[in-house]
Short mmCIF file of C-alpha atoms in Angstrom, two decimals:
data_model
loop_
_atom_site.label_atom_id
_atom_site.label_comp_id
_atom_site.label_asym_id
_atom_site.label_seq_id
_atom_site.Cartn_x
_atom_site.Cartn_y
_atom_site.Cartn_z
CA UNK A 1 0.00 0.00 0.00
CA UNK A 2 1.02 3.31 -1.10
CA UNK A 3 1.10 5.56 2.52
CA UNK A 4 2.61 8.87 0.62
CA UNK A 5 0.81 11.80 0.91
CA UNK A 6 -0.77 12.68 -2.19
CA UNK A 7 -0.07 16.11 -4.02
CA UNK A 8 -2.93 17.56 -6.49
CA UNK A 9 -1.95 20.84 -8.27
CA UNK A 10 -4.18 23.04 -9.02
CA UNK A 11 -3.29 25.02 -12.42
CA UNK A 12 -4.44 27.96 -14.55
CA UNK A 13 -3.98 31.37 -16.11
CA UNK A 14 -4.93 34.64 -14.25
CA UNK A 15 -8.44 34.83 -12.55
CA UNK A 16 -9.46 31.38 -13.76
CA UNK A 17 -11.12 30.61 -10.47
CA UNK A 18 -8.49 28.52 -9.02
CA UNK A 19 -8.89 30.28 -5.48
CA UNK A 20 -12.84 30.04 -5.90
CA UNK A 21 -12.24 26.38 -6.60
CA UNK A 22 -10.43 25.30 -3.08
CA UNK A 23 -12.75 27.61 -1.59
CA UNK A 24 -15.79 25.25 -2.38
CA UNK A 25 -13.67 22.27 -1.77
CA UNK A 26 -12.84 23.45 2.03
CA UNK A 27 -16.18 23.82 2.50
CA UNK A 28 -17.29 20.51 1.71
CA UNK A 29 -18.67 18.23 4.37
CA UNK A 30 -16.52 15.27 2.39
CA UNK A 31 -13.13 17.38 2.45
CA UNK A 32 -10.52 15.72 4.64
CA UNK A 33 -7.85 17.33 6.44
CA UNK A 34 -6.20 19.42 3.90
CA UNK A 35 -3.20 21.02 3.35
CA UNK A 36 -2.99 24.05 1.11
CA UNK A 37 0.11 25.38 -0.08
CA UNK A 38 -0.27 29.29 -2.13
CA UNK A 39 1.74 30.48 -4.63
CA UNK A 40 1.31 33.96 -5.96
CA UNK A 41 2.37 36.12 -8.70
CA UNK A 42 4.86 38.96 -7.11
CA UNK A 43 5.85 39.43 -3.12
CA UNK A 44 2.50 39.62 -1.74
CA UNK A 45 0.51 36.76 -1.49
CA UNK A 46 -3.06 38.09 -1.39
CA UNK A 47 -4.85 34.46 -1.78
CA UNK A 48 -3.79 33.12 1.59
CA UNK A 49 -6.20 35.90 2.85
CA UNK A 50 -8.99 34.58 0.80
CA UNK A 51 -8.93 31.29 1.28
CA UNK A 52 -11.02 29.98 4.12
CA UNK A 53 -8.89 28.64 7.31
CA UNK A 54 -10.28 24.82 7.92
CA UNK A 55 -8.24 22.47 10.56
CA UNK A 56 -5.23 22.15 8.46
CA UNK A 57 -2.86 24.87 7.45
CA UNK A 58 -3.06 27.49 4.97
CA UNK A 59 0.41 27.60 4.14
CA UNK A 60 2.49 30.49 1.62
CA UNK A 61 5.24 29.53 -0.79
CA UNK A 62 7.34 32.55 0.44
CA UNK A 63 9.72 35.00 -2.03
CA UNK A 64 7.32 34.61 -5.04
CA UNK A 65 6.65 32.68 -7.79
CA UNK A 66 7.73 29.21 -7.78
CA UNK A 67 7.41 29.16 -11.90
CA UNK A 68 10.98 31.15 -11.84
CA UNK A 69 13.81 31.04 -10.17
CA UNK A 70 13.07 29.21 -6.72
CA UNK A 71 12.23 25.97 -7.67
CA UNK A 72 14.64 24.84 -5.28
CA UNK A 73 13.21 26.67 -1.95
CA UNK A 74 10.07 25.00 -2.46
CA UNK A 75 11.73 21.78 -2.48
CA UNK A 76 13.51 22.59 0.57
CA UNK A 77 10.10 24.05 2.23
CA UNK A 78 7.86 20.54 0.85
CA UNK A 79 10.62 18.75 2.30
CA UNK A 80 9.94 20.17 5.73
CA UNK A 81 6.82 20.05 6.08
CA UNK A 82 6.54 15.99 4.76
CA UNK A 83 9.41 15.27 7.43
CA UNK A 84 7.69 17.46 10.04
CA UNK A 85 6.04 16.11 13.24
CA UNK A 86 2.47 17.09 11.67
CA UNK A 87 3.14 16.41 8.11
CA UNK A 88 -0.05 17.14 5.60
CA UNK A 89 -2.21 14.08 4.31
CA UNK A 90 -3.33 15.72 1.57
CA UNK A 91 -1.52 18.69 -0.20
CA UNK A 92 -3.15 20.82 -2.32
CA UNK A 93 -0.81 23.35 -4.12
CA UNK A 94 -2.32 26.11 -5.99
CA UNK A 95 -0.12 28.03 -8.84
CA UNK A 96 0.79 30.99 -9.83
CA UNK A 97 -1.87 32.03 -12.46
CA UNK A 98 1.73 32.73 -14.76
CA UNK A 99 3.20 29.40 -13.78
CA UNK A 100 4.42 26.39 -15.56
CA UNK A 101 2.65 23.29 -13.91
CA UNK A 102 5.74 21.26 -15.24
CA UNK A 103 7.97 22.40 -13.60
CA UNK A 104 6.06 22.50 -10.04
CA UNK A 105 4.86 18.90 -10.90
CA UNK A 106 8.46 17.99 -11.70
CA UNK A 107 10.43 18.33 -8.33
CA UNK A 108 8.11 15.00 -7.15
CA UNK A 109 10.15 13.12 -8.88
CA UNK A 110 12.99 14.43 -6.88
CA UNK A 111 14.72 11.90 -4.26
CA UNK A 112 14.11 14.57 -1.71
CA UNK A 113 10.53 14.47 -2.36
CA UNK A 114 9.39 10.98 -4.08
CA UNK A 115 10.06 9.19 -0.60
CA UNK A 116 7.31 11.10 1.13
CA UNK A 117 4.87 11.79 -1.94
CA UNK A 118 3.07 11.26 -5.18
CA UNK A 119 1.74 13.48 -7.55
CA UNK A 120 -1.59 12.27 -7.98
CA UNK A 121 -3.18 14.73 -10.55
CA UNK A 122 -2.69 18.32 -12.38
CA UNK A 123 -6.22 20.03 -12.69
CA UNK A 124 -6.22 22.99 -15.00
CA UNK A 125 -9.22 25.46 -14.77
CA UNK A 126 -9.66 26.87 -18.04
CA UNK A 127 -11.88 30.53 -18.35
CA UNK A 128 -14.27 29.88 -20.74
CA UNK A 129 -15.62 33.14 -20.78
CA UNK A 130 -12.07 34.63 -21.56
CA UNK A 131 -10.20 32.03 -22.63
CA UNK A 132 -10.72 33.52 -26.64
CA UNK A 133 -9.39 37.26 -25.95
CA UNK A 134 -6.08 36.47 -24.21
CA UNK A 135 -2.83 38.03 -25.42
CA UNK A 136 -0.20 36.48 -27.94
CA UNK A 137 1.72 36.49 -25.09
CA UNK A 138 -0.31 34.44 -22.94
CA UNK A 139 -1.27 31.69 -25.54
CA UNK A 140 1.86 29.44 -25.20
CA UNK A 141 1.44 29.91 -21.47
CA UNK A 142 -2.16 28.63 -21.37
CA UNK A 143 -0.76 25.86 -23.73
CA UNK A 144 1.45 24.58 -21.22
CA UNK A 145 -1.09 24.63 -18.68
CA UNK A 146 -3.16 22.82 -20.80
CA UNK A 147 -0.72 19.99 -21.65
CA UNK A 148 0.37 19.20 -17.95
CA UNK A 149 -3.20 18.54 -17.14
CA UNK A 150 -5.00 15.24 -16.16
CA UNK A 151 -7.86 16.71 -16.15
CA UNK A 152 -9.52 19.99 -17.34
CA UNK A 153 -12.34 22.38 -15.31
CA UNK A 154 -13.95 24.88 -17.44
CA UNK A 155 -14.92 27.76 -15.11
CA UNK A 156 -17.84 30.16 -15.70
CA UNK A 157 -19.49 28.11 -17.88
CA UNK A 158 -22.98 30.09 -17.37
CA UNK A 159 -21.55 32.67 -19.16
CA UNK A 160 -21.29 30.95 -22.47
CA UNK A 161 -23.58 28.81 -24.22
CA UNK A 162 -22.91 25.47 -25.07
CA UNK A 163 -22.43 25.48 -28.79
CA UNK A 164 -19.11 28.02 -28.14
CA UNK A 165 -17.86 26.34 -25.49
CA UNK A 166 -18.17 22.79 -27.60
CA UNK A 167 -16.15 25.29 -30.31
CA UNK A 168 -13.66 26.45 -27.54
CA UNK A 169 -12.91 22.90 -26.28
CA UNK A 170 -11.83 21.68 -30.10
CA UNK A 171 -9.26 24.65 -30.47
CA UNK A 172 -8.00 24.16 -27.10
CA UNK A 173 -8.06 20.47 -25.73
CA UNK A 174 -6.71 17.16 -26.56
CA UNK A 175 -9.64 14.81 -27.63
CA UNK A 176 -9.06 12.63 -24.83
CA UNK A 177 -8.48 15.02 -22.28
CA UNK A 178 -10.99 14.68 -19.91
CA UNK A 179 -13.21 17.99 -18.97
CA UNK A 180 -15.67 19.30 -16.29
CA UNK A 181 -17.55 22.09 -16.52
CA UNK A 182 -18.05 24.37 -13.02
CA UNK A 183 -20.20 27.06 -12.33
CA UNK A 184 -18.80 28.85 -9.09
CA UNK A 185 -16.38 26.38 -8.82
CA UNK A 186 -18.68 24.16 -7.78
CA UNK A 187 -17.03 20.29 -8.54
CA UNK A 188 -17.14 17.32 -6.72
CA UNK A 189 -14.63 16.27 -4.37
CA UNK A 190 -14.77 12.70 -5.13
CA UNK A 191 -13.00 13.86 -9.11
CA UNK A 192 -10.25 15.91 -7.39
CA UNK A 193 -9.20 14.16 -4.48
CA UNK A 194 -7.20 10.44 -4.01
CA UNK A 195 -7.46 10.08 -8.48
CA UNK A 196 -4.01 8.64 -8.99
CA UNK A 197 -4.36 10.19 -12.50
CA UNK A 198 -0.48 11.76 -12.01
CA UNK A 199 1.98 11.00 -14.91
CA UNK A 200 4.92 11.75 -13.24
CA UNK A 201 6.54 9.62 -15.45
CA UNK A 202 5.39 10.78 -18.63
CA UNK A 203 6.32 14.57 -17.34
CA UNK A 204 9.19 15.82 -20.07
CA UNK A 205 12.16 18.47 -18.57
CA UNK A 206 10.58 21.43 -16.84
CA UNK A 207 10.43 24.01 -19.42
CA UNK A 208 12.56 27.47 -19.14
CA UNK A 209 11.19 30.29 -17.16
CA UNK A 210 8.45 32.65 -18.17
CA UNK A 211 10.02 35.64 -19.98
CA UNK A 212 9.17 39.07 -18.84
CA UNK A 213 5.57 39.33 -20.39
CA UNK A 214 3.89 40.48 -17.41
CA UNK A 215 3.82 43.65 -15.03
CA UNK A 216 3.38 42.66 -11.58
CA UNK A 217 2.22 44.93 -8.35
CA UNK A 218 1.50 45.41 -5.18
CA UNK A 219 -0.02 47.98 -3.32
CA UNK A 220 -1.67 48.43 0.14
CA UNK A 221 -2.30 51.50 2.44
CA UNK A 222 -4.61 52.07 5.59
CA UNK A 223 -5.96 55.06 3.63
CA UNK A 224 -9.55 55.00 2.37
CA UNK A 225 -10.41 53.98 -1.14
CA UNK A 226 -13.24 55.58 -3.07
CA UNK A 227 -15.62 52.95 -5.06
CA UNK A 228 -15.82 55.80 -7.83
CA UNK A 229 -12.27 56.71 -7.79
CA UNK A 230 -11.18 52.63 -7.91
CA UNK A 231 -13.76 52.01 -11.07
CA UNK A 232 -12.11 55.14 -12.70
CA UNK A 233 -8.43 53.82 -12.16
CA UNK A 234 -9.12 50.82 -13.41
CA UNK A 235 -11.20 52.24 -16.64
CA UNK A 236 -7.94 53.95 -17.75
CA UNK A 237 -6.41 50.59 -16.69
CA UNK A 238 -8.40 49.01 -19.48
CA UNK A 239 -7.26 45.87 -21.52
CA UNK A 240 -3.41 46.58 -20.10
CA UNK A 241 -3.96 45.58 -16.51
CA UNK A 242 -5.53 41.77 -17.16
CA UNK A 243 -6.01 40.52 -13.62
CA UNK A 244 -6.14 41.73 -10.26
CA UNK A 245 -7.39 40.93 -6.86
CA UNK A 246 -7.44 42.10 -3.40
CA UNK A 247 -9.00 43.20 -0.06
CA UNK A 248 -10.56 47.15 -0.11
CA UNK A 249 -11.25 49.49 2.90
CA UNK A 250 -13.79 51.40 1.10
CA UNK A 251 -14.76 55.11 2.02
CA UNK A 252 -18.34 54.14 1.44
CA UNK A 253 -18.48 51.18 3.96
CA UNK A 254 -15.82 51.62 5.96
CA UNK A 255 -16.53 48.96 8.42
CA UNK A 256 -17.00 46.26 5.61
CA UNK A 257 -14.55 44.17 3.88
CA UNK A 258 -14.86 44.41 0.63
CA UNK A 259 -12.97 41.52 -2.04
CA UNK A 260 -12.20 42.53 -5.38
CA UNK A 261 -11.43 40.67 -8.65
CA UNK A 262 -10.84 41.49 -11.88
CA UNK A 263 -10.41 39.19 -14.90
CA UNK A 264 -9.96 41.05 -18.52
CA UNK A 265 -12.91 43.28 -18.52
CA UNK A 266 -15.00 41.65 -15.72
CA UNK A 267 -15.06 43.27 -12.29
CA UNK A 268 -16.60 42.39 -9.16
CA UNK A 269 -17.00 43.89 -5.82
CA UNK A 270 -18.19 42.02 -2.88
CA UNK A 271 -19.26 42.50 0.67
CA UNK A 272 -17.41 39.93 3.09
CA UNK A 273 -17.86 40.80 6.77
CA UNK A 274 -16.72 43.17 8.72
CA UNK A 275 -13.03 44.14 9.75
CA UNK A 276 -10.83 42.05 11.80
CA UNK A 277 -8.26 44.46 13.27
CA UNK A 278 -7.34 47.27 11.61
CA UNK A 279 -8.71 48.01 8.16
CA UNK A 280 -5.99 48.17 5.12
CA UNK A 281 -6.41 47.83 1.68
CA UNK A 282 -4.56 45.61 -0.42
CA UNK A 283 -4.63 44.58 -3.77
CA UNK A 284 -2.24 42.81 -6.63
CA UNK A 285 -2.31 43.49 -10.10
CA UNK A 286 -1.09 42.14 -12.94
CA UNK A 287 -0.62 43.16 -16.73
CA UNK A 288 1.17 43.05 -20.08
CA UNK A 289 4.52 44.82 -19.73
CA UNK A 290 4.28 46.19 -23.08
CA UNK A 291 1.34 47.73 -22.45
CA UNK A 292 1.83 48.83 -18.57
CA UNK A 293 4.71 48.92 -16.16
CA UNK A 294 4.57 48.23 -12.10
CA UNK A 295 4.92 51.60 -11.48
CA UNK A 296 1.46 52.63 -13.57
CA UNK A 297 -0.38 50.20 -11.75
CA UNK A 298 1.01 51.66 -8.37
CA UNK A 299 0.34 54.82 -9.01
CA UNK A 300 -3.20 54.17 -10.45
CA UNK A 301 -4.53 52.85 -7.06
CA UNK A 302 -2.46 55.46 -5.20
CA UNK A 303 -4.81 58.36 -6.93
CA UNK A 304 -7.86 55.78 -5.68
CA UNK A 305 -7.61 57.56 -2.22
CA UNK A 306 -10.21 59.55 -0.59
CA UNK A 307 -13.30 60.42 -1.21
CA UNK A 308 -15.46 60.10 -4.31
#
């Protein structure tokens, strides 16, 4: 009997509703006791705030994105935590929205790491609704995504009907790959978890790093935000700044917290309890460096302040 912990990734390009995904799967009465490891695109991590705390650990993939250049500090941090006194018995990893699942599901092949556990499948959420109007520049990178999976989610699938998505699944997806189609990320647990669909073996050299095709940001202050002052910021924003997320302390409900997303043109605001601790906004956005640098985004939620 195999007695390794098993290791699903979960995969996909910016805003695909990989967060929304674990989300639902924490809060399933059949979820075990999960461990979930975040990886985020730039220094701030913003999805360990929005994922829901459950028995097990929430845990961050510190100094960035593990598609570049510290493949091997996650190896050293997995290997801690398998050869700690509490290690996980189920790891969920979720990627960078920019990363390669190669070369994440690669290092379980590594001495190190094949002793304590198997890769048991790569899910990769696919954004129906967007999937059609991404860059050049993110095509190869949705590719590779695509071609580590086991199996494939298509997310917001109420939002297109089912003759284009038939269309969308014929330019994008290997005949045989297997697909499911979510609403809310709504999927059951019994097709993610324990599906020994990993083929570890069949995984070819991780591939070289992303280039530089995307403008990453971070910003936070304890300042108020204005709702009207945010929507214009992110108007002139337009089509350059792709994705971003965050937590808002809003001038017009300043004891609510208020999550933000953004996917291409899509942007949505909602209400999420009230503050614990100290209010402070902060949000991470991401774009197409020809078309924006970190320094616009920056300065485009920076003039957000105040009042509307």
């Amino acid at each position: 009997m195999d007695n390794r912990t098993p290791v699903t990734i979960i995969s996909g390009f910016l805003g695909a509703g990989k967060t929304t995904l674990i989300n639902q799967l924490l809060q399933s009465d059949r979820a075990r006791n999960i461990t979930v490891l975040v990886n985020d695109f730039g220094a701030v991590n913003i999805d360990t705030d929005l994922i829901i705390k459950r028995e097990r650990e929430v845990m961050e993939l510190s100094n960035g994105c593990v598609c570049c250049s510290i493949q091997s500090d996650m190896v050293a941090q997995l290997h801690a935590m398998f050869t700690s006194d509490n290690p996980p018995e189920y790891l969920l990893i979720e990627t960078s929205g920019v990363a390669q699942p190669r070369r994440i599901a690669s290092v379980f092949g590594y001495p190190q790491l094949s002793r304590f556990a198997r890769l048991d499948s790569v899910v990769t959420l696919i954004d129906v609704a967007n999937i059609d109007g991404l860059s050049d520049e993110a095509h190869h990178l949705v590719r590779s995504q695509i071609e580590a999976a086991d199996l494939i989610i298509a997310t917001k699938a109420d939002l297109v009907d089912k003759k284009t998505r038939s269309a969308i699944y014929d330019r994008w997806l290997f005949a045989d790959l297997p697909v499911l189609e979510a609403i809310h990320g709504a999927v059951p647990v019994s097709v993610l978890l324990d599906q020994r669909r990993g083929r570890l073996e069949q995984i070819s050299a991780p591939e070289a790093a992303l280039p530089n095709q995307f403008a990453s940001a971070h910003w936070s202050s304890d300042k108020p935000v204005s709702y009207k002052r945010l929507q214009a910021s992110l108007k002139r924003m337009s089509g350059a700044l792709y994705r971003a997320k965050g937590i808002v302390y809003c001038d017009e409900f300043p004891t609510e917290r208020i999550v933000f997303n953004k996917v291409g043109a899509r942007i949505d605001f909602a209400k999420s309890g009230t503050w614990d601790g100290v209010p402070r906004t902060d949000i991470v956005g991401i774009g197409y460096a020809n078309a924006i640098t970190a320094e616009q985004i920056r300065h485009e939620l920076e003039v957000a302040q105040g009042p509307g």
